[in-house]
Tab-separated table of C-alpha atoms in Angstrom:
chain	number	residue	atom	x	y	z
A	14	MET	CA	-9.251	7.490	5.544
A	15	GLY	CA	-10.961	5.399	8.247
A	16	PHE	CA	-12.693	5.733	11.377
A	17	LEU	CA	-12.042	3.833	14.851
A	18	TYR	CA	-14.929	3.035	16.807
A	19	LEU	CA	-15.323	1.862	20.440
A	20	TYR	CA	-18.072	0.336	22.265
A	21	ILE	CA	-18.191	0.485	25.922
A	22	LYS	CA	-19.972	-2.196	28.290
A	23	SER	CA	-20.994	-2.114	31.750
A	24	GLU	CA	-20.994	-5.140	33.960
A	25	GLY	CA	-23.906	-4.477	36.593
A	26	GLU	CA	-23.168	-1.316	38.604
A	27	LYS	CA	-19.518	-1.664	37.396
A	28	THR	CA	-18.684	0.892	34.935
A	29	MET	CA	-15.710	-0.410	32.289
A	30	SER	CA	-13.750	2.011	31.029
A	31	LEU	CA	-11.138	2.964	28.406
A	32	VAL	CA	-8.510	5.878	28.639
A	33	VAL	CA	-6.269	6.735	25.858
A	34	GLN	CA	-3.539	9.218	27.054
A	35	ASN	CA	-1.264	11.398	25.406
A	36	LEU	CA	-0.213	8.532	22.819
A	37	LYS	CA	2.849	9.551	20.753
A	38	LYS	CA	4.636	7.687	18.086
A	39	SER	CA	7.290	8.967	15.811
A	40	TYR	CA	10.095	7.208	13.144
A	41	GLY	CA	13.121	8.886	12.831
A	42	LYS	CA	12.168	12.701	12.516
A	43	LYS	CA	8.224	11.984	11.509
A	44	THR	CA	5.632	12.002	14.004
A	45	VAL	CA	2.932	9.759	13.088
A	46	VAL	CA	0.980	9.910	15.872
A	47	ASN	CA	1.164	13.329	18.396
A	48	GLU	CA	-0.497	13.665	21.562
A	49	LEU	CA	-3.557	11.367	20.963
A	50	SER	CA	-6.142	11.459	23.878
A	51	PHE	CA	-9.565	10.255	24.599
A	52	THR	CA	-11.729	8.846	27.497
A	53	MET	CA	-14.673	6.605	27.207
A	54	GLU	CA	-16.663	6.142	30.856
A	55	GLN	CA	-19.640	4.866	29.387
A	56	PRO	CA	-21.526	2.700	26.803
A	57	GLY	CA	-20.724	4.445	23.260
A	58	VAL	CA	-19.013	4.260	19.967
A	59	TYR	CA	-16.039	6.174	19.196
A	60	ALA	CA	-14.777	7.029	15.921
A	61	LEU	CA	-11.429	7.768	14.870
A	62	LEU	CA	-11.121	9.113	11.329
A	63	GLY	CA	-8.399	10.437	8.773
A	64	THR	CA	-6.804	9.926	5.330
A	65	ASN	CA	-4.659	7.247	4.491
A	66	GLY	CA	-1.475	7.851	6.879
A	67	ALA	CA	-2.998	9.941	9.083
A	68	GLY	CA	-2.063	7.501	12.039
A	69	LYS	CA	-5.494	5.413	12.557
A	70	SER	CA	-3.526	2.220	12.184
A	71	THR	CA	-0.608	3.181	14.436
A	72	SER	CA	-3.085	4.083	17.158
A	73	ILE	CA	-4.821	1.088	16.946
A	74	ARG	CA	-1.625	-0.971	17.256
A	75	MET	CA	-0.653	1.222	20.336
A	76	ILE	CA	-3.961	0.852	21.968
A	77	LEU	CA	-3.899	-3.042	21.514
A	78	GLY	CA	-0.489	-3.117	22.605
A	79	MET	CA	1.046	-4.371	19.433
A	80	LEU	CA	3.264	-1.493	18.663
A	81	LEU	CA	5.300	0.353	21.628
A	82	LYS	CA	4.514	3.523	22.135
A	83	ASP	CA	7.015	6.351	22.297
A	84	GLU	CA	4.789	8.350	25.026
A	85	GLY	CA	1.310	7.809	26.412
A	86	GLU	CA	-0.657	4.938	28.032
A	87	VAL	CA	-4.038	2.969	27.657
A	88	LEU	CA	-5.948	2.030	30.386
A	89	PHE	CA	-8.949	-0.573	30.741
A	90	ASN	CA	-11.001	-0.035	33.713
A	91	GLY	CA	-8.045	1.510	35.491
A	92	ALA	CA	-5.335	-0.998	34.634
A	93	PRO	CA	-2.925	-0.989	31.772
A	94	LEU	CA	-4.606	-2.758	28.581
A	95	THR	CA	-2.889	-5.812	27.523
A	96	THR	CA	-4.247	-8.770	25.318
A	97	SER	CA	-3.279	-11.105	27.960
A	98	THR	CA	-5.757	-9.415	30.770
A	99	VAL	CA	-8.393	-8.323	28.093
A	100	ASN	CA	-10.414	-10.546	25.765
A	101	VAL	CA	-9.607	-9.158	22.417
A	102	GLY	CA	-11.075	-9.873	19.236
A	103	TYR	CA	-9.050	-8.454	16.175
A	104	LEU	CA	-10.108	-8.356	12.164
A	105	ALA	CA	-6.957	-6.433	10.898
A	106	GLU	CA	-7.167	-4.724	7.595
A	107	GLU	CA	-4.409	-7.035	6.109
A	108	ARG	CA	-6.686	-10.042	5.755
A	109	GLY	CA	-4.590	-13.609	6.516
A	110	LEU	CA	-6.127	-17.144	6.700
A	111	TYR	CA	-4.028	-20.281	6.457
A	112	PRO	CA	-4.925	-20.797	2.775
A	113	LYS	CA	-3.994	-24.864	2.746
A	114	VAL	CA	-5.769	-25.431	6.405
A	115	SER	CA	-9.361	-26.655	6.604
A	116	LEU	CA	-12.058	-24.041	8.257
A	117	LYS	CA	-12.726	-25.783	10.877
A	118	GLU	CA	-9.087	-26.773	11.916
A	119	GLN	CA	-8.503	-22.926	11.686
A	120	ILE	CA	-11.400	-21.979	14.284
A	121	LEU	CA	-10.613	-24.389	16.844
A	122	TYR	CA	-7.132	-23.344	16.656
A	123	PHE	CA	-7.957	-19.801	17.236
A	124	ALA	CA	-10.377	-20.387	19.754
A	125	SER	CA	-7.914	-22.534	21.790
A	126	LEU	CA	-5.479	-19.862	21.521
A	127	LYS	CA	-8.112	-17.996	23.859
A	128	GLY	CA	-8.339	-20.763	26.027
A	129	VAL	CA	-12.050	-21.579	24.662
A	130	SER	CA	-12.616	-25.530	25.043
A	131	LYS	CA	-13.111	-27.514	21.806
A	132	LYS	CA	-16.714	-28.238	22.720
A	133	GLU	CA	-17.606	-24.833	23.356
A	134	ALA	CA	-15.745	-23.731	20.015
A	135	GLU	CA	-17.760	-26.073	18.297
A	136	LYS	CA	-20.994	-24.999	19.555
A	137	ARG	CA	-19.985	-21.114	18.589
A	138	MET	CA	-18.778	-22.162	15.164
A	139	GLU	CA	-21.806	-23.828	14.223
A	140	HIS	CA	-23.837	-20.638	15.343
A	141	TRP	CA	-21.450	-18.226	13.392
A	142	ALA	CA	-21.442	-20.582	10.343
A	143	LYS	CA	-25.290	-20.271	10.493
A	144	LYS	CA	-25.151	-16.756	10.846
A	145	LEU	CA	-22.656	-15.804	8.275
A	146	LYS	CA	-24.035	-18.054	5.822
A	147	LEU	CA	-21.159	-20.041	5.985
A	148	THR	CA	-22.751	-23.592	6.788
A	149	GLU	CA	-22.041	-25.173	3.319
A	150	TYR	CA	-18.457	-24.980	3.429
A	151	PHE	CA	-17.740	-25.828	7.409
A	152	TYR	CA	-20.378	-28.917	7.093
A	153	PRO	CA	-20.269	-29.796	3.419
A	154	VAL	CA	-23.267	-32.251	2.541
A	155	PRO	CA	-21.526	-35.773	1.099
A	156	VAL	CA	-22.210	-35.929	-2.303
A	157	GLY	CA	-24.199	-39.571	-2.713
A	158	LYS	CA	-22.011	-42.292	-0.930
A	159	LYS	CA	-18.994	-40.066	-1.197
A	160	LYS	CA	-17.563	-37.826	1.491
A	161	VAL	CA	-16.667	-33.988	0.423
A	162	LYS	CA	-13.179	-32.966	1.900
A	163	PRO	CA	-13.456	-30.400	4.521
A	164	TYR	CA	-13.101	-26.766	2.344
A	165	LYS	CA	-9.609	-24.754	2.802
A	166	ALA	CA	-9.606	-21.041	3.031
A	167	ASP	CA	-8.248	-20.902	-0.598
A	168	GLN	CA	-11.719	-22.387	-1.979
A	169	LEU	CA	-13.526	-19.411	-1.039
A	170	SER	CA	-14.377	-16.392	-2.639
A	171	LYS	CA	-12.676	-13.222	-0.705
A	172	GLY	CA	-15.851	-12.143	0.653
A	173	ASN	CA	-16.366	-15.481	2.227
A	174	GLN	CA	-12.535	-15.439	3.508
A	175	GLN	CA	-13.682	-12.262	4.928
A	176	LYS	CA	-16.491	-13.970	6.835
A	177	VAL	CA	-14.424	-16.674	8.142
A	178	GLN	CA	-11.992	-14.100	9.603
A	179	LEU	CA	-14.724	-12.294	11.394
A	180	MET	CA	-15.910	-15.798	12.949
A	181	ALA	CA	-12.432	-16.148	13.946
A	182	THR	CA	-12.479	-12.534	15.673
A	183	LEU	CA	-15.765	-13.400	17.383
A	184	ILE	CA	-15.045	-16.850	18.530
A	185	SER	CA	-13.661	-16.319	21.981
A	186	ASP	CA	-16.299	-14.020	22.579
A	187	PRO	CA	-14.503	-10.767	23.202
A	188	GLU	CA	-14.975	-7.809	25.171
A	189	LEU	CA	-13.103	-5.714	23.051
A	190	ILE	CA	-13.380	-5.876	19.125
A	191	VAL	CA	-11.471	-4.617	16.501
A	192	LEU	CA	-12.590	-4.500	13.415
A	193	ASP	CA	-10.455	-2.596	10.734
A	194	GLU	CA	-12.202	-1.784	7.492
A	195	PRO	CA	-14.651	-4.782	7.832
A	196	LEU	CA	-16.763	-3.829	5.039
A	197	SER	CA	-13.871	-3.299	2.644
A	198	GLY	CA	-14.943	-5.348	-0.685
A	199	LEU	CA	-17.869	-6.964	0.236
A	200	ASP	CA	-20.883	-7.330	-2.003
A	201	PRO	CA	-24.070	-5.105	-0.978
A	202	VAL	CA	-25.852	-8.450	0.684
A	203	ASN	CA	-22.797	-9.123	2.770
A	204	THR	CA	-22.708	-5.525	3.497
A	205	ASP	CA	-25.697	-5.448	5.548
A	206	LEU	CA	-25.038	-8.965	6.857
A	207	PHE	CA	-22.322	-7.578	8.608
A	208	LYS	CA	-23.708	-4.490	9.218
A	209	GLU	CA	-26.655	-6.450	11.137
A	210	ILE	CA	-23.713	-8.383	13.128
A	211	ILE	CA	-22.192	-4.942	14.401
A	212	HIS	CA	-25.491	-3.701	15.423
A	213	GLU	CA	-26.136	-6.743	17.345
A	214	LEU	CA	-22.794	-6.925	18.968
A	215	ALA	CA	-23.273	-3.145	19.892
A	216	GLY	CA	-26.570	-3.962	21.608
A	217	MET	CA	-24.865	-6.490	23.756
A	218	ASN	CA	-22.430	-3.423	24.836
A	219	LYS	CA	-19.405	-5.067	23.256
A	220	TYR	CA	-16.518	-2.823	23.205
A	221	ILE	CA	-15.993	-2.297	19.096
A	222	ILE	CA	-13.255	-0.602	17.738
A	223	MET	CA	-14.298	-0.206	14.021
A	224	SER	CA	-12.374	1.443	10.995
A	225	SER	CA	-14.148	2.160	7.498
A	226	HIS	CA	-13.964	4.379	4.420
A	227	GLN	CA	-17.520	4.499	4.114
A	228	MET	CA	-18.955	7.437	5.888
A	229	GLU	CA	-22.628	6.632	5.639
A	230	THR	CA	-21.584	3.441	7.550
A	231	ILE	CA	-19.717	5.745	10.350
A	232	GLU	CA	-22.475	7.921	10.988
A	233	GLU	CA	-24.958	4.790	10.847
A	234	PHE	CA	-23.052	3.564	14.195
A	235	CYS	CA	-21.106	6.480	15.549
A	236	THR	CA	-21.392	8.634	18.851
A	237	ASP	CA	-17.940	10.193	19.480
A	238	LEU	CA	-14.861	10.713	17.360
A	239	THR	CA	-11.592	12.170	16.932
A	240	ILE	CA	-10.392	13.457	13.310
A	241	LEU	CA	-6.820	13.101	12.555
A	242	HIS	CA	-5.038	14.962	10.122
A	243	ARG	CA	-1.053	14.166	9.848
A	244	GLY	CA	-1.126	12.511	13.236
A	245	ASN	CA	-2.449	15.269	15.105
A	246	PRO	CA	-6.039	15.493	16.526
A	247	VAL	CA	-7.806	18.483	14.744
A	248	LEU	CA	-11.459	17.648	15.782
A	249	GLN	CA	-12.773	15.860	19.057
A	250	GLY	CA	-16.565	15.229	20.732
A	251	ASN	CA	-19.663	13.820	20.248
A	252	LEU	CA	-20.913	13.724	16.291
A	253	ALA	CA	-24.068	15.056	17.219
A	254	GLU	CA	-23.018	18.090	19.157
A	255	ILE	CA	-20.187	18.821	16.531
A	256	LYS	CA	-23.008	18.951	13.877
A	257	LYS	CA	-25.333	21.087	15.918
A	258	SER	CA	-22.448	23.474	16.380
A	259	TYR	CA	-22.360	24.092	12.524
A	260	GLY	CA	-25.732	24.612	12.589
A	261	ARG	CA	-28.353	23.897	9.674
A	262	ILE	CA	-26.547	25.348	6.988
A	263	ASN	CA	-27.095	23.137	4.007
A	264	LEU	CA	-29.973	24.537	2.457
A	265	CYS	CA	-32.194	22.668	-0.683
A	266	ILE	CA	-34.456	24.894	-2.441
A	267	LYS	CA	-37.428	24.017	-5.012
A	268	ALA	CA	-39.580	26.871	-6.392
A	269	GLU	CA	-41.721	27.860	-9.216
A	270	GLY	CA	-39.660	30.057	-10.234
A	271	ASP	CA	-35.968	31.639	-10.475
A	272	VAL	CA	-34.471	32.120	-6.993
A	273	HIS	CA	-31.204	32.574	-8.514
A	274	PRO	CA	-30.883	36.245	-8.375
A	275	PHE	CA	-31.832	36.408	-4.690
A	276	ILE	CA	-29.050	33.697	-3.881
A	277	GLU	CA	-26.635	35.668	-5.738
A	278	GLU	CA	-27.534	39.065	-4.362
A	279	MET	CA	-27.058	37.302	-0.693
A	280	GLY	CA	-23.838	36.081	-2.042
A	281	ILE	CA	-24.793	32.556	-0.947
A	282	ALA	CA	-22.631	29.396	-2.357
A	283	ILE	CA	-24.757	26.926	-4.511
A	284	THR	CA	-23.032	23.768	-4.200
A	285	LYS	CA	-25.202	21.272	-6.288
A	286	GLU	CA	-28.006	22.131	-8.614
A	287	THR	CA	-30.400	19.663	-10.717
A	288	PRO	CA	-33.217	20.689	-12.866
A	289	GLU	CA	-35.554	20.727	-9.817
A	290	GLU	CA	-33.674	21.457	-6.699
A	291	ILE	CA	-30.706	24.130	-5.797
A	292	PHE	CA	-28.350	23.212	-3.053
A	293	VAL	CA	-26.533	25.993	-1.356
A	294	ARG	CA	-24.237	26.544	1.887
A	295	LEU	CA	-25.063	29.234	4.328
A	296	SER	CA	-22.451	31.108	6.156
A	297	GLU	CA	-24.784	31.537	9.275
A	298	GLU	CA	-28.295	29.786	9.941
A	299	SER	CA	-29.985	33.337	9.945
A	300	GLN	CA	-29.274	33.449	5.921
A	301	ALA	CA	-32.250	31.067	5.221
A	302	GLN	CA	-35.041	33.351	6.812
A	303	GLU	CA	-33.916	36.163	4.880
A	304	LEU	CA	-33.337	34.281	1.512
A	305	LEU	CA	-36.964	32.472	2.114
A	306	GLY	CA	-38.636	36.109	2.824
A	307	LYS	CA	-36.902	37.703	-0.114
A	308	ILE	CA	-38.514	34.638	-2.457
A	309	VAL	CA	-41.841	35.194	-0.839
A	310	ALA	CA	-41.844	38.856	-0.909
A	311	ALA	CA	-41.513	38.221	-5.116
A	312	ASN	CA	-44.651	35.957	-5.150
A	313	ILE	CA	-42.548	32.959	-6.190
A	314	PRO	CA	-44.406	29.385	-4.967
A	315	VAL	CA	-41.925	27.428	-2.645
A	316	ILE	CA	-42.244	23.857	-2.781
A	317	LYS	CA	-39.632	22.953	-0.724
A	318	PHE	CA	-37.271	24.681	1.932
A	319	MET	CA	-35.412	22.539	4.023
A	320	ALA	CA	-32.185	23.162	6.197
A	321	ASP	CA	-30.088	20.892	7.502
A	322	GLU	CA	-26.605	20.087	9.138
A	323	PRO	CA	-23.427	19.505	7.547
A	324	THR	CA	-22.811	15.779	6.865
A	325	LEU	CA	-19.716	14.104	8.392
A	326	HIS	CA	-18.084	14.145	4.983
A	327	GLU	CA	-18.543	17.765	4.592
A	328	ILE	CA	-16.955	18.064	8.054
A	329	PHE	CA	-14.195	16.008	7.511
A	330	VAL	CA	-13.233	17.851	3.965
A	331	GLU	CA	-13.089	21.188	6.025
A	332	LYS	CA	-10.387	19.529	8.816
A	333	VAL	CA	-8.208	18.159	6.481
A	334	GLY	CA	-8.597	19.852	3.339
A	335	GLU	CA	-7.441	18.662	-0.186
A	336	GLU	CA	-5.962	15.323	1.466
A	337	ALA	CA	-9.642	14.372	1.584
A	338	ASN	CA	-9.380	13.641	-2.048
A	339	GLU	CA	-6.997	10.779	-1.560
A	340	VAL	CA	-9.553	8.739	0.573
């Protein structure tokens, strides 16, 4: 499962837009993406969520033109989206650096492919090396009179290799950035570092497409979404509005007395219980007031009675069922 984010920027009064229309892809008799459509006409984050095999990566590759579409089109500012006309930075889920080539050579090479001059690329490389805490690997300090050989990718940990790949993704200052599972395998410190950078990029009104298995991270960045199930869109829209439509159906209760009889009497399902608190799932928001009334009428002191909307995880599980456990 993962998510797809798109952050759209505007230039002056000119509004950039991304339109994905009726994307479809089949392999033989199996349809892996079926009629995927969405439109982004203003700055925001779009998330595409689904279990493994739901069609997320296929959708990303069709959007970027890396995979031929059976049907549909992708437009960027009214014209077909191609990597030759749009500056794209892509961090693929399948990591891949040249293991025996120095880090500097690789970054300069990737920059040159996007038409960035060597002088500008070196300036950006120094900036990102510092930002990503990779300075010691890109600019090793001599030991005495002995020069230290430039670092190669296979001399770095997997986490640091991931940071180098992020640098390669951003070195051309792309307007459309695709980050496929960027936080996968990172330790907590580097996870926070990546999040900080993504927040900064979003603040610069970049287009960002990001997939991730970490739902709490998705909720941190996401504005709009589509949930894919077996290649089919099963839920689309603004995340805040989707949650609001469910109502405040998650209820946490902490009371100085036994409230189980009232919960059972109303047929309300208990989802979790701790020594101090009971968590229940309401079928409708009005049940909260009815339950509270019964507890108060029984003269049971209430310490905590808090209703909330469902989490993205709960919504996802509802839409894809048992397959969510594969995530």
